[in-house]
Structures are given as structure tokens and as C-alpha cells.
Coordinates of C-alpha atoms and ligand atoms in Angstrom, one line a residue:
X29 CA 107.2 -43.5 -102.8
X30 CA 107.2 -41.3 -99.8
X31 CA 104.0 -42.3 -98.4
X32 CA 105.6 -44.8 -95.7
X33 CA 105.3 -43.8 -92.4
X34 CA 107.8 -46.8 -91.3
X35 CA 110.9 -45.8 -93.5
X36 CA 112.2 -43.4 -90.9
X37 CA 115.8 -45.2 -89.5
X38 CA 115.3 -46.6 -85.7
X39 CA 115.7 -44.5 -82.8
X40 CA 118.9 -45.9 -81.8
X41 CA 120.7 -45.7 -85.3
X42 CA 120.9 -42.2 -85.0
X43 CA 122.5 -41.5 -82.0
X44 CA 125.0 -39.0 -82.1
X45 CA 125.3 -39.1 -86.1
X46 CA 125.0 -35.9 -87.8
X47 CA 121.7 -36.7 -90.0
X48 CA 119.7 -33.4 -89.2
X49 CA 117.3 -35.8 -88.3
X50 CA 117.2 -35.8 -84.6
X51 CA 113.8 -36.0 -83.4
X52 CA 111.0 -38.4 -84.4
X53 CA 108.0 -36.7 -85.8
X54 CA 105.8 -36.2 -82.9
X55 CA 103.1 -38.9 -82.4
X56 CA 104.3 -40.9 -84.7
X57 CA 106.4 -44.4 -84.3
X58 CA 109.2 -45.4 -86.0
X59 CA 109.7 -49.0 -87.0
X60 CA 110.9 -51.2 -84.7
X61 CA 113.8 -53.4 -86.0
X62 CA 112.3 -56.8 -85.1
X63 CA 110.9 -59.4 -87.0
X64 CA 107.5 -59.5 -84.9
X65 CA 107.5 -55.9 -85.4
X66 CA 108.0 -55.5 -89.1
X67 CA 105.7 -59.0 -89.7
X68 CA 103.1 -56.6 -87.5
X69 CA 103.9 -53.4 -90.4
X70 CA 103.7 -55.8 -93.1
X71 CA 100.4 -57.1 -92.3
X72 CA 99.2 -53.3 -91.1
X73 CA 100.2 -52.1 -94.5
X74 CA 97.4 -54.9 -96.0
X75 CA 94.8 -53.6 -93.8
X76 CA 93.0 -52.0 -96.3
X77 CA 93.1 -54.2 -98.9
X78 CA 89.6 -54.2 -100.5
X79 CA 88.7 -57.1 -101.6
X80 CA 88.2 -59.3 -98.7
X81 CA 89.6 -62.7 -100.8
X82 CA 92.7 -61.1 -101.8
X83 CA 92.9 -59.6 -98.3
X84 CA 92.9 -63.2 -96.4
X85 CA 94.8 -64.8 -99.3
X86 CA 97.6 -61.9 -98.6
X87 CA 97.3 -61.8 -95.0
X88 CA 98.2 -65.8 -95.1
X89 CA 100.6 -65.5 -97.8
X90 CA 102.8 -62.6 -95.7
X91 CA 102.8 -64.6 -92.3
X92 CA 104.0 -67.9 -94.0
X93 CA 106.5 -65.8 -95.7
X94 CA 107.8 -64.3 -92.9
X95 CA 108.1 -67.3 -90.6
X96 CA 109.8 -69.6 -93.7
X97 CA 112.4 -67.0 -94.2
X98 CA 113.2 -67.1 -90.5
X99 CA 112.9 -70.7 -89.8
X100 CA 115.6 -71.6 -92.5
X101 CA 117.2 -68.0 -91.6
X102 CA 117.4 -66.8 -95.5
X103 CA 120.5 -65.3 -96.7
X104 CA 120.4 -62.4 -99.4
X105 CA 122.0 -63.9 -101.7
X106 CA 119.4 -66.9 -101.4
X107 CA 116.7 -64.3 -101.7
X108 CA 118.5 -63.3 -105.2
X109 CA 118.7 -67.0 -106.4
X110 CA 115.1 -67.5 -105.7
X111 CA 113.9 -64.4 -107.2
X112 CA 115.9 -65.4 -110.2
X113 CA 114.2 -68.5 -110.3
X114 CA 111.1 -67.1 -110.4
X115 CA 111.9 -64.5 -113.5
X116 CA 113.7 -67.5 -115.0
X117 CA 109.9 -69.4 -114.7
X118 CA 108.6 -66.5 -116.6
X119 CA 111.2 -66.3 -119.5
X120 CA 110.3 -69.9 -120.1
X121 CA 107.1 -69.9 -120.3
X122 CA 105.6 -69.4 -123.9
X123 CA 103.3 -70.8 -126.3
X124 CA 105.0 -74.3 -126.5
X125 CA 105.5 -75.1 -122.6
X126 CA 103.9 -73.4 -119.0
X127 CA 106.9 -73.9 -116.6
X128 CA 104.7 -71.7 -114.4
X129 CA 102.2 -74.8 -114.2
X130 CA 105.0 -76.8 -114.3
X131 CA 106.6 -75.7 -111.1
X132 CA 103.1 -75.7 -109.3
X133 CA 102.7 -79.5 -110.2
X134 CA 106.3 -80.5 -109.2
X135 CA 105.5 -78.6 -105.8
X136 CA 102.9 -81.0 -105.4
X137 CA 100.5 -77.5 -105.4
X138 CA 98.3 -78.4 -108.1
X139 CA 97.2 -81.8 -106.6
X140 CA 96.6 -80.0 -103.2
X141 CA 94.2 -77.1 -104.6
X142 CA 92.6 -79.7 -106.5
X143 CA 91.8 -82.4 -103.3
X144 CA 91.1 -78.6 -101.5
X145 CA 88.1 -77.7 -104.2
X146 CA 87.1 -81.4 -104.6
X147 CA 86.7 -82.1 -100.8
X148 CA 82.8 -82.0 -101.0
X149 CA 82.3 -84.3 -104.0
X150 CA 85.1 -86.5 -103.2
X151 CA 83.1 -87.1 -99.6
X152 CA 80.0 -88.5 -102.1
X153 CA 81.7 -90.5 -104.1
X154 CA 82.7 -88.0 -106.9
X155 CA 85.6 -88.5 -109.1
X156 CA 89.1 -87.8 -107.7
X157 CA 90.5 -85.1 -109.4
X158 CA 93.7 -84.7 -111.2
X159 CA 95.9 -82.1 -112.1
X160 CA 95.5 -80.4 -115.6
X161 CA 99.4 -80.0 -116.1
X162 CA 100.7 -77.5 -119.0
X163 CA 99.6 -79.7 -122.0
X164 CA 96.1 -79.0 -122.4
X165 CA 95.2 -77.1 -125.8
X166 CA 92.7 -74.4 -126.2
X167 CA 91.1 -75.4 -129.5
X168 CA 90.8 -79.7 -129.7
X169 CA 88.7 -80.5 -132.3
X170 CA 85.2 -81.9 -131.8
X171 CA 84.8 -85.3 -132.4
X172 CA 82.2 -87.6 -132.7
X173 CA 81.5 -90.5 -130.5
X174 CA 83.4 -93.3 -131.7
X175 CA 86.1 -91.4 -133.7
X176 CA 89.7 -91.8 -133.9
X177 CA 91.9 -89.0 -132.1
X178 CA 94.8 -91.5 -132.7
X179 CA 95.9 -89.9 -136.9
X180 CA 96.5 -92.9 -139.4
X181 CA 100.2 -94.0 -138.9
X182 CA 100.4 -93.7 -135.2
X183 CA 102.4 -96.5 -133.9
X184 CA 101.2 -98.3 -130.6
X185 CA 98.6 -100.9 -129.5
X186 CA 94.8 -100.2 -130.0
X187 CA 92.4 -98.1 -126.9
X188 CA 88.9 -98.1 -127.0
X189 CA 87.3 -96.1 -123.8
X190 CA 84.4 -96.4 -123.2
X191 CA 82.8 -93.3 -120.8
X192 CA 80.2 -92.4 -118.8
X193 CA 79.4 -88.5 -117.1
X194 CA 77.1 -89.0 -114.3
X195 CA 75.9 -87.1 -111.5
X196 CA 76.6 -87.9 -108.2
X197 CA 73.6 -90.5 -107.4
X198 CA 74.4 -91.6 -111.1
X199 CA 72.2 -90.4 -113.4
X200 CA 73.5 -89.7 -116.7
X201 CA 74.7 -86.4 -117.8
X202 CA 73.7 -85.3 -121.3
X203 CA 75.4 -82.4 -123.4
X204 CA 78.4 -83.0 -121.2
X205 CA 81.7 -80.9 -122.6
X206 CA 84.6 -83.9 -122.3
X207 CA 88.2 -82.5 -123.2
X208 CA 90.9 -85.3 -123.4
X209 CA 94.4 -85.5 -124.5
X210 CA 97.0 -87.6 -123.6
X211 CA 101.6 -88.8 -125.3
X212 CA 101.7 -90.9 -127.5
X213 CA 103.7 -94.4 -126.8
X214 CA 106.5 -92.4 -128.0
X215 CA 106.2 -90.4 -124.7
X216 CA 105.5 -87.1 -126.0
X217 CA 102.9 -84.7 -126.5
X218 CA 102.2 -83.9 -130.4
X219 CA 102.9 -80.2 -129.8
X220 CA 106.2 -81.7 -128.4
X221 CA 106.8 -84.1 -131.0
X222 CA 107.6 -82.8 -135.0
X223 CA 106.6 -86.3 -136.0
X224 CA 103.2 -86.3 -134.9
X225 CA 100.3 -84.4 -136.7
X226 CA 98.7 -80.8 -135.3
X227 CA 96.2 -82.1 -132.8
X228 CA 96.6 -86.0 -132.6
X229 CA 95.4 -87.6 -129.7
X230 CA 93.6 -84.9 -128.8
X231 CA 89.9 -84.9 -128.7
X232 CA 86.4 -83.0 -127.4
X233 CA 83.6 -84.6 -127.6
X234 CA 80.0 -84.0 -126.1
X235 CA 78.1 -87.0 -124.4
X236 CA 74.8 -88.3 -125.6
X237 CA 71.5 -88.6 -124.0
X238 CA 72.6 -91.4 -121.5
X239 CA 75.8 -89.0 -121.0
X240 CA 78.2 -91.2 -122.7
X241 CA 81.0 -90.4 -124.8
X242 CA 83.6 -92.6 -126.7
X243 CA 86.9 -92.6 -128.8
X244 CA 89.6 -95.1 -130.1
X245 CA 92.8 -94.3 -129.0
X246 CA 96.3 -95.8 -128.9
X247 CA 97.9 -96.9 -125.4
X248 CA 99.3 -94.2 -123.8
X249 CA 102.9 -94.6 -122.5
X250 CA 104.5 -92.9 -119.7
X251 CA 107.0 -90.0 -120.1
X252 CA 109.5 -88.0 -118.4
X253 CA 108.2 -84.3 -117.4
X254 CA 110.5 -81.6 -119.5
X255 CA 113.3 -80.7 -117.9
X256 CA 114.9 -78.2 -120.1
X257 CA 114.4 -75.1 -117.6
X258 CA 114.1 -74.3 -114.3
X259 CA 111.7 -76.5 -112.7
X260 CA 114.4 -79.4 -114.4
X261 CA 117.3 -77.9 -112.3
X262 CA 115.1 -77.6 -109.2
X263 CA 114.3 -81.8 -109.7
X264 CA 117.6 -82.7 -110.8
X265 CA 118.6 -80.9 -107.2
X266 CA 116.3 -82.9 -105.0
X267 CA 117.9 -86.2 -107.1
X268 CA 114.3 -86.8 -108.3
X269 CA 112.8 -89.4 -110.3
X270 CA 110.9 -87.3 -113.3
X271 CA 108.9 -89.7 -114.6
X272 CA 104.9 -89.8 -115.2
X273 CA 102.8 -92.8 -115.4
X274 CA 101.0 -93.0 -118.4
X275 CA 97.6 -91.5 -118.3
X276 CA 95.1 -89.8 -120.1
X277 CA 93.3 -86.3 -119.2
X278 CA 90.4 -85.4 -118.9
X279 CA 88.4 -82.1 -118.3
X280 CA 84.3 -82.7 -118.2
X281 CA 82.2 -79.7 -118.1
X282 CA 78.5 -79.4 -117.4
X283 CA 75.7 -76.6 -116.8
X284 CA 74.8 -76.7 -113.3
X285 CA 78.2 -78.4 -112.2
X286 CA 81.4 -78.1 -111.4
X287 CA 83.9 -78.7 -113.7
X288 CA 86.0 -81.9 -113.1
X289 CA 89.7 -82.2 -114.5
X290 CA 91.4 -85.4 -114.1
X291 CA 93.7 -88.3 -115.2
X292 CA 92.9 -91.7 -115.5
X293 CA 96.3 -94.0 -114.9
X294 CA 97.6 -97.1 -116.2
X295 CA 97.5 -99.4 -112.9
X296 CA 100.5 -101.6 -114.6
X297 CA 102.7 -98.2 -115.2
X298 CA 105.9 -99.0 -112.8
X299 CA 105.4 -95.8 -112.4
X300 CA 102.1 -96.0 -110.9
X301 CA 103.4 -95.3 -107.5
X302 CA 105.6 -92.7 -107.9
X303 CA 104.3 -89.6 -109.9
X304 CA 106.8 -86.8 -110.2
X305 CA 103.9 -84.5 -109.9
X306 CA 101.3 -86.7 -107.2
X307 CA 98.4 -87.1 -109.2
X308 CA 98.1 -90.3 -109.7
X309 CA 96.2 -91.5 -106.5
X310 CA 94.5 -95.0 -106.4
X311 CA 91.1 -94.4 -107.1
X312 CA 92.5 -93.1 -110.6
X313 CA 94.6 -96.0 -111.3
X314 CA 92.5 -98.2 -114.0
X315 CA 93.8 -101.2 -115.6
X316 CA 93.4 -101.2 -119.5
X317 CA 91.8 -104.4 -120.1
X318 CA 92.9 -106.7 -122.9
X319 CA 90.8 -107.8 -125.4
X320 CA 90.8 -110.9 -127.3
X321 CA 92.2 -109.3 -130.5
X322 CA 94.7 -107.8 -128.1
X323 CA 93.1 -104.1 -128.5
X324 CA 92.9 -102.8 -125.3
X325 CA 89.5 -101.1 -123.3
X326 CA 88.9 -98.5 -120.8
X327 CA 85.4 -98.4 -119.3
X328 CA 84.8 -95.1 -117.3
X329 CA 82.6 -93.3 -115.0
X330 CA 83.4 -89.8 -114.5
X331 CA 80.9 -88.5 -111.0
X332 CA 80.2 -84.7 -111.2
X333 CA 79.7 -82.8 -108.3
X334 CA 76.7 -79.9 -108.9
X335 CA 78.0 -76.5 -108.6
X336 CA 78.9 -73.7 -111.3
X337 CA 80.6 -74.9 -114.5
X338 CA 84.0 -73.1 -115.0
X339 CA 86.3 -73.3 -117.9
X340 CA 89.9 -73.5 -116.5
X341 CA 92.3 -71.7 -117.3
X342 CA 94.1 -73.5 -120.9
X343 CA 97.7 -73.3 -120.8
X344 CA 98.1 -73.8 -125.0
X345 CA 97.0 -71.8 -127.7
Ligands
BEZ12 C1 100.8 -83.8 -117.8 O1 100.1 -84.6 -117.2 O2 100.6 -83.6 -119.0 C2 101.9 -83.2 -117.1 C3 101.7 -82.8 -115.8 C4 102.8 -82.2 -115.1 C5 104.0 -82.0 -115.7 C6 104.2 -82.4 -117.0 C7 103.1 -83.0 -117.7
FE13 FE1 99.9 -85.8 -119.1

């Protein structure tokens, strides 16, 4: 740890003490105590960064840094609470809940990377996308077309959707990969829920020739995000509504495009227009339409831009 050449105390600290250290090392500078100077050491010190990504990424990261903690003049002991925070993010973060997702989707983060990697297809007329969240499991079962991912004994009115995968100028997408999962009218994930079976309504199915794909469901109902850690106190600061519109997910993947995650709303939700997390924008709002045996039916077109496929990254075992 002694390879810093900018950890030698200002000129001007040692005058007159008796340090031994009375001379600076010839031709070499000693930090000035500045902020514009130690913002200019900081971003010296990631000069040689190799990778060129990381580089910018860092380079951006450190300059925002810096100005945020001097326009709102942080304390030290605010730098503790917020460091705090952050372990505290970690420690509850486990196989049963992501609060690192969490905390990126209350941020309103995750809805901005997504419109930031979407910006091309959404500009022709691809699906808007959505954020994945932290409920999204690893290992859904395949299903075919026309199954149930609603078990026998789940309470709630009757969903049919009805999907499409298309390309951009709408030609179907065969051998699509289509993940979907979404709470029951309870409000609650299964993995959250004891009285819901491993896996229920939870599906992944694969489209057909004319790239369709289709389930029967139950109508999803809105929930509340979990607040039982620290992303909870951070909302229950800001005197936030925590509720989610109902939805359900989606993830669609494809060879030869890019992978689409996104949510399709319930347009009557009251809580259509305020998402605690900002995903629900209007092109995803769809209304559920009723059918004369009161079932319900979601007709879908999910656009795909072309690109490289990616598998994202599954918060859930
Ligand atoms: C979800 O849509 O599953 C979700 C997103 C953000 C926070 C909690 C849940
Ligand atoms: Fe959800």
C-alpha cells in the first residue's frame, strides 16, 4: 500500500512540525488539498485502466461522484450511513429476494438502462421494454402451447393470452424462447407465498412456426414491492406509495436478436399510473378483455429488434 505518490501531507501542514519530513521528494508533487485537485488524482489514478469500457464507465462514475458529494456537501457520518446501506443490500440479498435489483428498480435505474439499450428498436416500433425485477426464476418449466401455468385450486378469474413474437416489419418469429411469470390475485409471487405450489404461474414456452405461443392463466393482481429491508426504509423515507400494477413478465429470446424483457400491464390497475418502480409506460398498458363467459383475454405482439441474443442475468435459483 505504499505505491501512492499522492499520500505525502501538503506542503503547508508541515510547517514547523517536527515530522523529519521536511523536504518534498525532488520532482515530485504533493497533493494538492482541493477538490478539483484530488477529482484530477482520482481520475489520473484510472488512467491505466485497461479495458477501455470499464475505463469510461469509471471515469464517469468518479466525476459524478465527486460533484454529488459536493453539491449536497456530504458529511462523514452520511458517508457511513450510506455505506451501511449498501452492505445492508448485500446481507439481504439471498436465494429468496435480490434487494440489489430491488434498489436499482426503486431508483428508477433499471427502467432507464432498459429505454438506454432499447433506444434503436423502440425508434421502429419494437416493443417497450420493461424491467425484469428480482422475481424471475432460473428453471420455469417448459410448457406447451395452450397449457395451464395457473396449478388446480388457484383462486381468481380465468386469462387466456394469446401471443405473437415478431420481427420488426412483422414477420413471425419461430423457435422463440418466451419466459413469463407473473402474483397471483393474492399479490404474491409463489416463491413468496407457502400456499402456492413450486413453480405456479410460471411458464417457458417456445413459439410455433407462425411464432406464436399461448397459456391460460389467472388475472394477475397488483401487489406491494417487499419492504422488509433496506430498499423498504429508503421508500418509507421518501413517504412513497409501494405499490405495482398488476402485470405479467415477459422475457423473449431469439437467435439473431436481441433479447426483449418486459411487462404487459393491466390498463384498469389504479395503479396504472403510478408504478413504484416506472415500468409501466403506456404503450405496455393492455386492457384484459372480457369474454362472454367472463374469462378474460390478452392478445399480444411482442416486436424483436435483430441483434445478439443474451440470456439476462436470473435473479432466482
Ligand atoms: C416485479 O415486477 O416482479 C418487481 C419489480 C420490482 C420490484 C418488485 C417486484
Ligand atoms: Fe412483477
Amino acid at each position: 500500500m505504499n505505491e501512492s505518490p499522492h499520500v505525502a501531507p501538503a506542503a503547508p501542514a508541515l510547517a514547523g512540525a517536527d515530522t523529519g519530513f521536511t523536504s518534498p521528494q525532488p520532482g515530485r508533487e504533493a497533493l494538492t488539498a482541493t477538490p478539483e485537485a484530488l477529482l484530477e488524482a482520482v481520475l489520473a489514478a484510472n488512467r491505466r485502466t485497461t479495458d477501455p469500457r470499464l475505463r469510461q464507465v469509471l471515469d464517469a462514475l468518479l466525476r459524478h461522484l465527486h460533484a454529488f458529494a459536493l453539491e449536497v456537501r456530504l458529511g462523514y457520518q452520511e458517508l457511513e450511513v450510506g455505506l451501511d446501506f449498501l452492505v445492508r443490500i448485500g446481507k439481504a440479498t439471498g436465494p429468496e429476494k435480490h434487494e440489489g435489483i430491488l434498489l436499482a428498480d426503486i431508483l428508477g435505474l433499471a427502467t432507464l438502462v432498459g429505454l438506454i439499450d432499447a433506444k434503436q428498436a423502440l425508434a421502429a416500433g419494437g416493443t417497450e421494454p420493461a424491467l425484469i425485477g428480482p422475481f424471475w426464476r432460473a428453471a420455469q418449466p417448459l410448457r406447451e402451447n395452450g397449457a395451464h401455468i395457473a396449478a388446480q385450486g388457484t383462486p381468481g378469474e380465468r386469462l387466456f393470452v394469446n401471443g405473437r413474437v415478431l420481427s420488426l416489419d412483422g414477420k413471425p418469429i419461430a423457435n422463440a424462447r418466451v419466459e413469463t411469470w407473473q402474483a397471483s390475485p393474492g399479490g404474491l409471487y409463489e416463491n413468496q407465498d407457502p400456499d402456492q405450489v413450486d413453480m405456479n404461474l410460471r411458464g417457458r414456452f417456445q413459439t410455433d412456426a407462425d411464432g406464436r405461443f399461448s397459456f391460460y392463466s389467472v388475472r394477475p393482481a397488483g401487489y406491494a414491492v417487499p419492504v422488509d429491508g433496506p430498499c423498504g426504509e429508503l421508500l418509507h423515507a421518501q413517504q412513497r406509495a409501494i405499490m405495482r400494477p398488476a402485470h405479467l413478465h415477459f422475457i423473449v429470446m431469439a437467435d439473431g436478436y436481441k433479447t426483449l424483457a418486459t411487462q404487459i400491464f393491466d390498463a384498469e390497475d389504479p395503479n396504472a399510473y403510478r408504478d413504484v418502480v416506472f415500468g409501466a409506460v403506456g404503450s405496455l398498458l393492455h386492457r384484459f378483455e372480457r369474454q362472454a363467459d367472463d374469462s378474460f383475454r390478452l392478445d399480444l405482439d411482442l416486436k424483436l429488434e435483430p441483434g445478439t441474443m443474451r440470456v439476462p442475468m436470473c435473479p432466482l435459483p
